[in-house]
PDB file of C-alpha atoms and ligand atoms in Angstrom:
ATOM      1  CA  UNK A   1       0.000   0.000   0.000  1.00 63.00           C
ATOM      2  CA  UNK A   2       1.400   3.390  -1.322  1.00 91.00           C
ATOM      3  CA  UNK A   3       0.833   5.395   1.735  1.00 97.00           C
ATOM      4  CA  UNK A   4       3.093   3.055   4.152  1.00 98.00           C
ATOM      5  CA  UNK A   5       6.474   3.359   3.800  1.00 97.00           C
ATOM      6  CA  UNK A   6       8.959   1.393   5.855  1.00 98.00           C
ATOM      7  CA  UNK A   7      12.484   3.116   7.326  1.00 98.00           C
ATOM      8  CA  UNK A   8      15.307   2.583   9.811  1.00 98.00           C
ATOM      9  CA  UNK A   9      16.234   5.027  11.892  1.00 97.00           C
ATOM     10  CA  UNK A  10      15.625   7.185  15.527  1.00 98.00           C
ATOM     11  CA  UNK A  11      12.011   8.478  15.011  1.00 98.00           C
ATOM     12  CA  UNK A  12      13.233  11.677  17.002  1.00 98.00           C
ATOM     13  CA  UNK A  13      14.779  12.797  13.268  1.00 98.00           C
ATOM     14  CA  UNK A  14      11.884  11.880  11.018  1.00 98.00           C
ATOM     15  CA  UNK A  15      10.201  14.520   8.669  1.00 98.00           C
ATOM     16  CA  UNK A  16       6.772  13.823   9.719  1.00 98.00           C
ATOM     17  CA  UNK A  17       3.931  15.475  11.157  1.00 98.00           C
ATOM     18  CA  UNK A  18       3.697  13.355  14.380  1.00 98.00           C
ATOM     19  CA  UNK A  19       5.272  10.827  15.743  1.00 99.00           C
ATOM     20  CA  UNK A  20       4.138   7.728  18.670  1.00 99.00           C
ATOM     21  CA  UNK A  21       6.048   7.209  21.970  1.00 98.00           C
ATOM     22  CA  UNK A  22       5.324   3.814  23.109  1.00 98.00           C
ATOM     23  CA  UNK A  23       4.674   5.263  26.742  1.00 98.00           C
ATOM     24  CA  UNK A  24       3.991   3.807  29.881  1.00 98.00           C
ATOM     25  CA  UNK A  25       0.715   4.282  31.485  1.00 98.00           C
ATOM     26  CA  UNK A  26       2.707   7.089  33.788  1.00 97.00           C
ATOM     27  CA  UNK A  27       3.640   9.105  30.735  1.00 98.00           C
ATOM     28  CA  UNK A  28       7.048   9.397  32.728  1.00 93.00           C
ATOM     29  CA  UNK A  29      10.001   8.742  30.491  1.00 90.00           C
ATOM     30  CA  UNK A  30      11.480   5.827  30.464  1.00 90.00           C
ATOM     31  CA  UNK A  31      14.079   3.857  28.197  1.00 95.00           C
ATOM     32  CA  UNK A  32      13.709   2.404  25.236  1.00 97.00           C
ATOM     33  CA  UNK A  33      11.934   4.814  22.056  1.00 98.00           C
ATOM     34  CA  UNK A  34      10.327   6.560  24.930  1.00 98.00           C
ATOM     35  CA  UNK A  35      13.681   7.602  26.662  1.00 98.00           C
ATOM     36  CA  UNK A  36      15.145   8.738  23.474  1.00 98.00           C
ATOM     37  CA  UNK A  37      11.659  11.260  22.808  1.00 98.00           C
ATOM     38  CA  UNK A  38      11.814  12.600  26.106  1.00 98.00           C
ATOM     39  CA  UNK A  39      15.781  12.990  25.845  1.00 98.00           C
ATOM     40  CA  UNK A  40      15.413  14.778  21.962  1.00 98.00           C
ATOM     41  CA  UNK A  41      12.166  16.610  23.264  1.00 98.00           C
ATOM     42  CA  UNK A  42      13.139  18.074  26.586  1.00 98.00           C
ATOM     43  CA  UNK A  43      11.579  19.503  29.990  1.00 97.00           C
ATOM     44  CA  UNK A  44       8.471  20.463  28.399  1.00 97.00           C
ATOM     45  CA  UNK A  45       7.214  17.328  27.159  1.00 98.00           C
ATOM     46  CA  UNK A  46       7.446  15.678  30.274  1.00 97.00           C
ATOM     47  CA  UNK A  47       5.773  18.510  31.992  1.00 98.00           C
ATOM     48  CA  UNK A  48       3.160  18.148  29.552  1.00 98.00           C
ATOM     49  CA  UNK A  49       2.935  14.578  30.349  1.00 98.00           C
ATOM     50  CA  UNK A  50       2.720  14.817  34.158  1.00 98.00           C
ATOM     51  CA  UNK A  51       0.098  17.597  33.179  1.00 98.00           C
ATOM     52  CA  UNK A  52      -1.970  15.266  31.524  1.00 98.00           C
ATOM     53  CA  UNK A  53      -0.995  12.289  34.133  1.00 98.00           C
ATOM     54  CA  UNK A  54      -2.536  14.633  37.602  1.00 98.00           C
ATOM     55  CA  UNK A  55      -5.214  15.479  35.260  1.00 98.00           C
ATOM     56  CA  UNK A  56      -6.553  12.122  34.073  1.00 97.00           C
ATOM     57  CA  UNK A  57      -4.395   9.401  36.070  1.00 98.00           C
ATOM     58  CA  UNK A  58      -2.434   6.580  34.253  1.00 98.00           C
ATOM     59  CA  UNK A  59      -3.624   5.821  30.787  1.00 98.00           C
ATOM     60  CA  UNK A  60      -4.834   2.583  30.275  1.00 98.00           C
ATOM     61  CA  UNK A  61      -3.315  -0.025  27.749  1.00 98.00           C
ATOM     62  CA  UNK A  62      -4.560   0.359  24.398  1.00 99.00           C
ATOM     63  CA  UNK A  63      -5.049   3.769  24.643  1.00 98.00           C
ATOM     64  CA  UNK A  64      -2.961   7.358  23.472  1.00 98.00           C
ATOM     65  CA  UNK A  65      -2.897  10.782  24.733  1.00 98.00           C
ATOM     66  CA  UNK A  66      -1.783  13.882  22.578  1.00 98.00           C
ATOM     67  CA  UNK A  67       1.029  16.130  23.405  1.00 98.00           C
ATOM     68  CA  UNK A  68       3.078  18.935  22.227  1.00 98.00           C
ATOM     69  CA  UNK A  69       6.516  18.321  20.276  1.00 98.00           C
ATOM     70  CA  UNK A  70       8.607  19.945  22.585  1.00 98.00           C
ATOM     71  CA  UNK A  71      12.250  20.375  21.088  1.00 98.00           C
ATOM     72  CA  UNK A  72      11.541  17.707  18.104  1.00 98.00           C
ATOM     73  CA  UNK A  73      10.361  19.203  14.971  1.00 98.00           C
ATOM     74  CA  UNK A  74       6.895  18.054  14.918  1.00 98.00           C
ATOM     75  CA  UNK A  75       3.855  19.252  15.252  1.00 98.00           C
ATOM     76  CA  UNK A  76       3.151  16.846  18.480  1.00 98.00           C
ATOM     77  CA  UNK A  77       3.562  13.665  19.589  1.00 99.00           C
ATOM     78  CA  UNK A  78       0.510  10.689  20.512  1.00 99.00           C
ATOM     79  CA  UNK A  79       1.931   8.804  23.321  1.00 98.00           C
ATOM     80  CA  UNK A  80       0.427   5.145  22.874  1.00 98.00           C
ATOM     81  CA  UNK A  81       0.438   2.384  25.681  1.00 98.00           C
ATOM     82  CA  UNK A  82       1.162  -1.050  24.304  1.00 98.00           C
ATOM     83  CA  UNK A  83       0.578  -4.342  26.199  1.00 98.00           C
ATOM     84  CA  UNK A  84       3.526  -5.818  28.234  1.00 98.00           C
ATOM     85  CA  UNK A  85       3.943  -9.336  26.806  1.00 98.00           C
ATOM     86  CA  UNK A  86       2.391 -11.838  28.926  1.00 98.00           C
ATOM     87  CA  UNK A  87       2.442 -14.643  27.074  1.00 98.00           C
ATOM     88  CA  UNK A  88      -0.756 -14.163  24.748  1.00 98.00           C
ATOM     89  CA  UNK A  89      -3.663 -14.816  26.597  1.00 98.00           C
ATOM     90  CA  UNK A  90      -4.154 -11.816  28.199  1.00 98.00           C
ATOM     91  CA  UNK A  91      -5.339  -9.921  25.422  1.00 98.00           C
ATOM     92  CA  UNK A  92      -2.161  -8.665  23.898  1.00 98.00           C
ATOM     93  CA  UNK A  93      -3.235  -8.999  20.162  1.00 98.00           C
ATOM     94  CA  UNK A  94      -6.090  -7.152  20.756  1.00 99.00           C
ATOM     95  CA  UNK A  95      -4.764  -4.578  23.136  1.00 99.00           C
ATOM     96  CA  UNK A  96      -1.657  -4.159  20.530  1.00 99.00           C
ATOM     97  CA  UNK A  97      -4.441  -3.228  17.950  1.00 99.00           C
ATOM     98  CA  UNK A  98      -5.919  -0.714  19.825  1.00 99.00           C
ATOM     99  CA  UNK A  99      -2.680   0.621  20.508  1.00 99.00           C
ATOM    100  CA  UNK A 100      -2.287   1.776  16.772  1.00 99.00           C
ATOM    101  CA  UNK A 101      -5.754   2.201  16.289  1.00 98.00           C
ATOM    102  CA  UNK A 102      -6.177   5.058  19.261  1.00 99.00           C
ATOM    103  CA  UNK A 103      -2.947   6.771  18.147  1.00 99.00           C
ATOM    104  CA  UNK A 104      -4.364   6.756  14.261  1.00 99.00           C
ATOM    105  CA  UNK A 105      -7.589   8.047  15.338  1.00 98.00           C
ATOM    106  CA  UNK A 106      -5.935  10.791  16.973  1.00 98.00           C
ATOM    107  CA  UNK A 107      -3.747  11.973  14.513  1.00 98.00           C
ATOM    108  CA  UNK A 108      -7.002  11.488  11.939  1.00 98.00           C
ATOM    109  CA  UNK A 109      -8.998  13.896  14.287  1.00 98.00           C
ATOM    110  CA  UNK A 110      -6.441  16.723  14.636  1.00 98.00           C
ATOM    111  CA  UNK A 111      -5.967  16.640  10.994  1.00 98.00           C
ATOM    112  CA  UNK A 112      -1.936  15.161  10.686  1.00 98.00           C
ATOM    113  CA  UNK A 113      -1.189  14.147   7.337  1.00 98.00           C
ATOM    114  CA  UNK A 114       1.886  11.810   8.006  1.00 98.00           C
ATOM    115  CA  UNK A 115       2.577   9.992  11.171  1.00 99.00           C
ATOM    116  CA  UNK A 116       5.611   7.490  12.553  1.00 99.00           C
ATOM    117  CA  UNK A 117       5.183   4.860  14.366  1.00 99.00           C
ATOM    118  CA  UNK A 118       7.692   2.290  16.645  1.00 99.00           C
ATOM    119  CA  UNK A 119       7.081  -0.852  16.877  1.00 99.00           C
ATOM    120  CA  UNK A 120       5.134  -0.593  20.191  1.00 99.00           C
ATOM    121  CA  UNK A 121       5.434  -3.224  22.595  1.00 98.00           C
ATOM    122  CA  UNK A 122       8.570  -4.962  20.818  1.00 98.00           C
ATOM    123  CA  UNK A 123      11.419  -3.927  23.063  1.00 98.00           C
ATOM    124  CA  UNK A 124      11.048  -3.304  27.116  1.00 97.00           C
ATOM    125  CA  UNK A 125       7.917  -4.746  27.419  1.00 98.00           C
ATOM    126  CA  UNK A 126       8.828  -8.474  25.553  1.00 98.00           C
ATOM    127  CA  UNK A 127       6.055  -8.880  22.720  1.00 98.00           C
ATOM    128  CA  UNK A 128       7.542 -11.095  19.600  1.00 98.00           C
ATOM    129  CA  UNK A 129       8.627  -9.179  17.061  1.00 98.00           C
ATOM    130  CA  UNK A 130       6.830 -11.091  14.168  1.00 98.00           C
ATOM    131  CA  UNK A 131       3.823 -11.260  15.568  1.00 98.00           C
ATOM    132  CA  UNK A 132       3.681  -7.016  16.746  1.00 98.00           C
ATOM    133  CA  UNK A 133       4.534  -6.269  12.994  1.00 98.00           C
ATOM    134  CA  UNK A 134       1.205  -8.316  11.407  1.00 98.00           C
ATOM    135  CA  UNK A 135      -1.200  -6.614  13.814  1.00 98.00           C
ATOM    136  CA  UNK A 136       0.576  -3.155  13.201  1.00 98.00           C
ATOM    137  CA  UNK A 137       0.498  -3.773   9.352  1.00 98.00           C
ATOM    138  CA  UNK A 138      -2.907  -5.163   9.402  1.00 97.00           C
ATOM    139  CA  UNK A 139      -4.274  -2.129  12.022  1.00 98.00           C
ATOM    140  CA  UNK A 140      -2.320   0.207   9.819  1.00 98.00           C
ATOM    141  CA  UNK A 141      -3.731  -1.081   6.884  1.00 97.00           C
ATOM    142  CA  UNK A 142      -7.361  -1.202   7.915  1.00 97.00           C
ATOM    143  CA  UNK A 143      -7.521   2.094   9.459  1.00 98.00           C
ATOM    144  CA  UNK A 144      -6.221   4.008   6.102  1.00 97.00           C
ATOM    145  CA  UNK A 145      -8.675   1.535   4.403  1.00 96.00           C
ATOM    146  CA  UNK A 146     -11.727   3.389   5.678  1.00 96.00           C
ATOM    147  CA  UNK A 147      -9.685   6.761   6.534  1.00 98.00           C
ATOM    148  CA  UNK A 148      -8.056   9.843   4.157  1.00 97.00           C
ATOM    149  CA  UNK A 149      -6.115  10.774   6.977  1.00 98.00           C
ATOM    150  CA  UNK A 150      -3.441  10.155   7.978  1.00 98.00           C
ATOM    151  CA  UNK A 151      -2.600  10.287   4.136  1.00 98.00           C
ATOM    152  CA  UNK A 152       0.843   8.764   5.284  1.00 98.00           C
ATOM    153  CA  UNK A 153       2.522   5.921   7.923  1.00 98.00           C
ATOM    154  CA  UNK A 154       5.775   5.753   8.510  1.00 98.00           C
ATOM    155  CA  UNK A 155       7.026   2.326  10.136  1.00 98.00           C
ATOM    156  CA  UNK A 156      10.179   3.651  11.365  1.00 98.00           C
ATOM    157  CA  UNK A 157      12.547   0.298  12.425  1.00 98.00           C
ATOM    158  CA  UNK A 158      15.420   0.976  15.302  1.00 98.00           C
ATOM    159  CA  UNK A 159      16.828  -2.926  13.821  1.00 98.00           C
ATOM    160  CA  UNK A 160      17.093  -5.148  11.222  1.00 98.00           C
ATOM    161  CA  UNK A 161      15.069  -8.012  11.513  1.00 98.00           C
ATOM    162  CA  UNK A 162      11.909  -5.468  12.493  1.00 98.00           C
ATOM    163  CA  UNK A 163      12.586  -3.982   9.070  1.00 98.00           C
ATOM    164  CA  UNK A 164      12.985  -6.735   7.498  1.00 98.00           C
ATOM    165  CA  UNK A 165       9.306  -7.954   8.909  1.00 98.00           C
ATOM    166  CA  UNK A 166       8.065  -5.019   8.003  1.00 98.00           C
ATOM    167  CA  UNK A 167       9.194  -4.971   4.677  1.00 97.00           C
ATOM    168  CA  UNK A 168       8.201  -8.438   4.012  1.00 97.00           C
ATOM    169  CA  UNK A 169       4.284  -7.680   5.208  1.00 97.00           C
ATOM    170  CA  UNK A 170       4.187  -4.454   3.198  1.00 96.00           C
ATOM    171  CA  UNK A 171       5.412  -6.141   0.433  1.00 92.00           C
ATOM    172  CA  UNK A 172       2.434  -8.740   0.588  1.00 87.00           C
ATOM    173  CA  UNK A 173      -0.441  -5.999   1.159  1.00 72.00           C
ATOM    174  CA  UNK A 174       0.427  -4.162  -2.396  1.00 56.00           C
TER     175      UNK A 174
HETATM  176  P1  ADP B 201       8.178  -0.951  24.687  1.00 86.73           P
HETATM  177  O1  ADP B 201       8.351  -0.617  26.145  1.00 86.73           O
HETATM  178  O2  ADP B 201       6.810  -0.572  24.156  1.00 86.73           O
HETATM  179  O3  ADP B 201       8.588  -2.347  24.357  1.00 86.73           O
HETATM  180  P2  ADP B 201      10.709   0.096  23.640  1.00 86.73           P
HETATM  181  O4  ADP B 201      11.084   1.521  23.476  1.00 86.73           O
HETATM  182  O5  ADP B 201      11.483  -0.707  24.618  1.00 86.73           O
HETATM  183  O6  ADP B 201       9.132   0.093  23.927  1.00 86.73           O
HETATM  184  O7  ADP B 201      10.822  -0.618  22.229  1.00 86.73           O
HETATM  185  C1  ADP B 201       9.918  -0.416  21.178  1.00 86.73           C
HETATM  186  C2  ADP B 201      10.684  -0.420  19.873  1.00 86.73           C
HETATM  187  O8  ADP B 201      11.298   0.860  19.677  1.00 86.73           O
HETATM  188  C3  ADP B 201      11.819  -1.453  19.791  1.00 86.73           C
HETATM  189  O9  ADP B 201      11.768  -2.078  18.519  1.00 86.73           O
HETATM  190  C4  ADP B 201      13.062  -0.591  19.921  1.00 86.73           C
HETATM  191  O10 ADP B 201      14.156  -1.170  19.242  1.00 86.73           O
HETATM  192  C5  ADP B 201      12.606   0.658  19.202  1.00 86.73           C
HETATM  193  N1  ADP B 201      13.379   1.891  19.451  1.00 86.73           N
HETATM  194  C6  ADP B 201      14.215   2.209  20.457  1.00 86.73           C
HETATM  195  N2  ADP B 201      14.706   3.454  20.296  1.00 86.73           N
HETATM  196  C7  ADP B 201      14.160   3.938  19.156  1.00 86.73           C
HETATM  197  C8  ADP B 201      14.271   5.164  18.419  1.00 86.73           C
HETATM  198  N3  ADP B 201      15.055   6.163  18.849  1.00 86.73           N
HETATM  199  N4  ADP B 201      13.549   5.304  17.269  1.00 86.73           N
HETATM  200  C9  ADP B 201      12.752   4.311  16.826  1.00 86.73           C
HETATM  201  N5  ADP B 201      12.597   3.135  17.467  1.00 86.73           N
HETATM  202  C10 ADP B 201      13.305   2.945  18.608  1.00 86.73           C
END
């Protein structure tokens, strides 16, 4: 599908118009994708986070919150809460989904054009690699489906073998 595209690199240096954290339900900073947004973005974004944090407690699993950009050129950043890996039956898959699903729904509604995503879930909190890349090409791929907007994903890949899974599901939606 056209409007996916597949890189490598640190989503902190993307040209895009927002990008995902894969948070924790704290919105504190942590390591990972999330300590390397908070690092590139600065004080503000994680005073916007506790902001949000007093304001509406801990965001559940599955879900995204919107924030400013901080130092990163961008116009914001979604902040999406994937599933720690429990060993599958504990709703992962479908908690994974929403994960995507919220964060496209947000950009959709405050009009962003092109958004980059992580693979959420893949790294700290244990989910299989293979298995995170279907749902987020198949969530992806539905949402845009039945959406104009976001006109463009980004899977942005911090190693090889998540591009390389990446590029081999992309290659079988076209
Ligand atoms: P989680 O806690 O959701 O597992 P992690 O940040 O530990 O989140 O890992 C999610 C994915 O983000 C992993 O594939 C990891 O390699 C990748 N990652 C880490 N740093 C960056 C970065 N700067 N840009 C893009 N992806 C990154």
């Amino acid at each position: 599908m056209s409007r996916i595209s597949v890189i490598s690199g640190d989503i902190t240096s993307l040209d895009v118009d927002v990008i995902v954290n894969a948070a924790n339900a704290q919105l504190q900073g942590g390591g990972g994708v999330d300590g390397a947004i908070h690092h590139a973005a600065g004080p503000e974004l994680l005073e916007q986070c506790s902001a949000i944090y007093r304001q509406n407690g801990a965001c559940p699993t599955g879900q995204a919150v919107i924030t400013g950009p901080g130092d990163i050129p961008v116009k914001a950043i979604i902040h999406a809460v994937g599933p720690v890996w429990q060993g599958g039956d504990h709703d992962e898959a479908g908690l994974l989904a929403d994960a995507y699903h919220n964060s496209l729904q947000l950009a959709a509604s405050h009009g962003y054009q092109r958004i980059a995503f992580p693979a959420i879930s893949t790294g700290i909190y244990g989910y299989p690699k293979p298995a995170a890349a279907q749902i987020a090409m198949s969530t992806v791929c539905d949402f845009l489906r039945n959406h104009s907007l976001p006109h463009q994903v980004v899977f942005c890949c911090y190693d090889q073998e998540t591009h390389d899974l990446y590029q081999h599901l992309l290659m079988n939606y076209d």
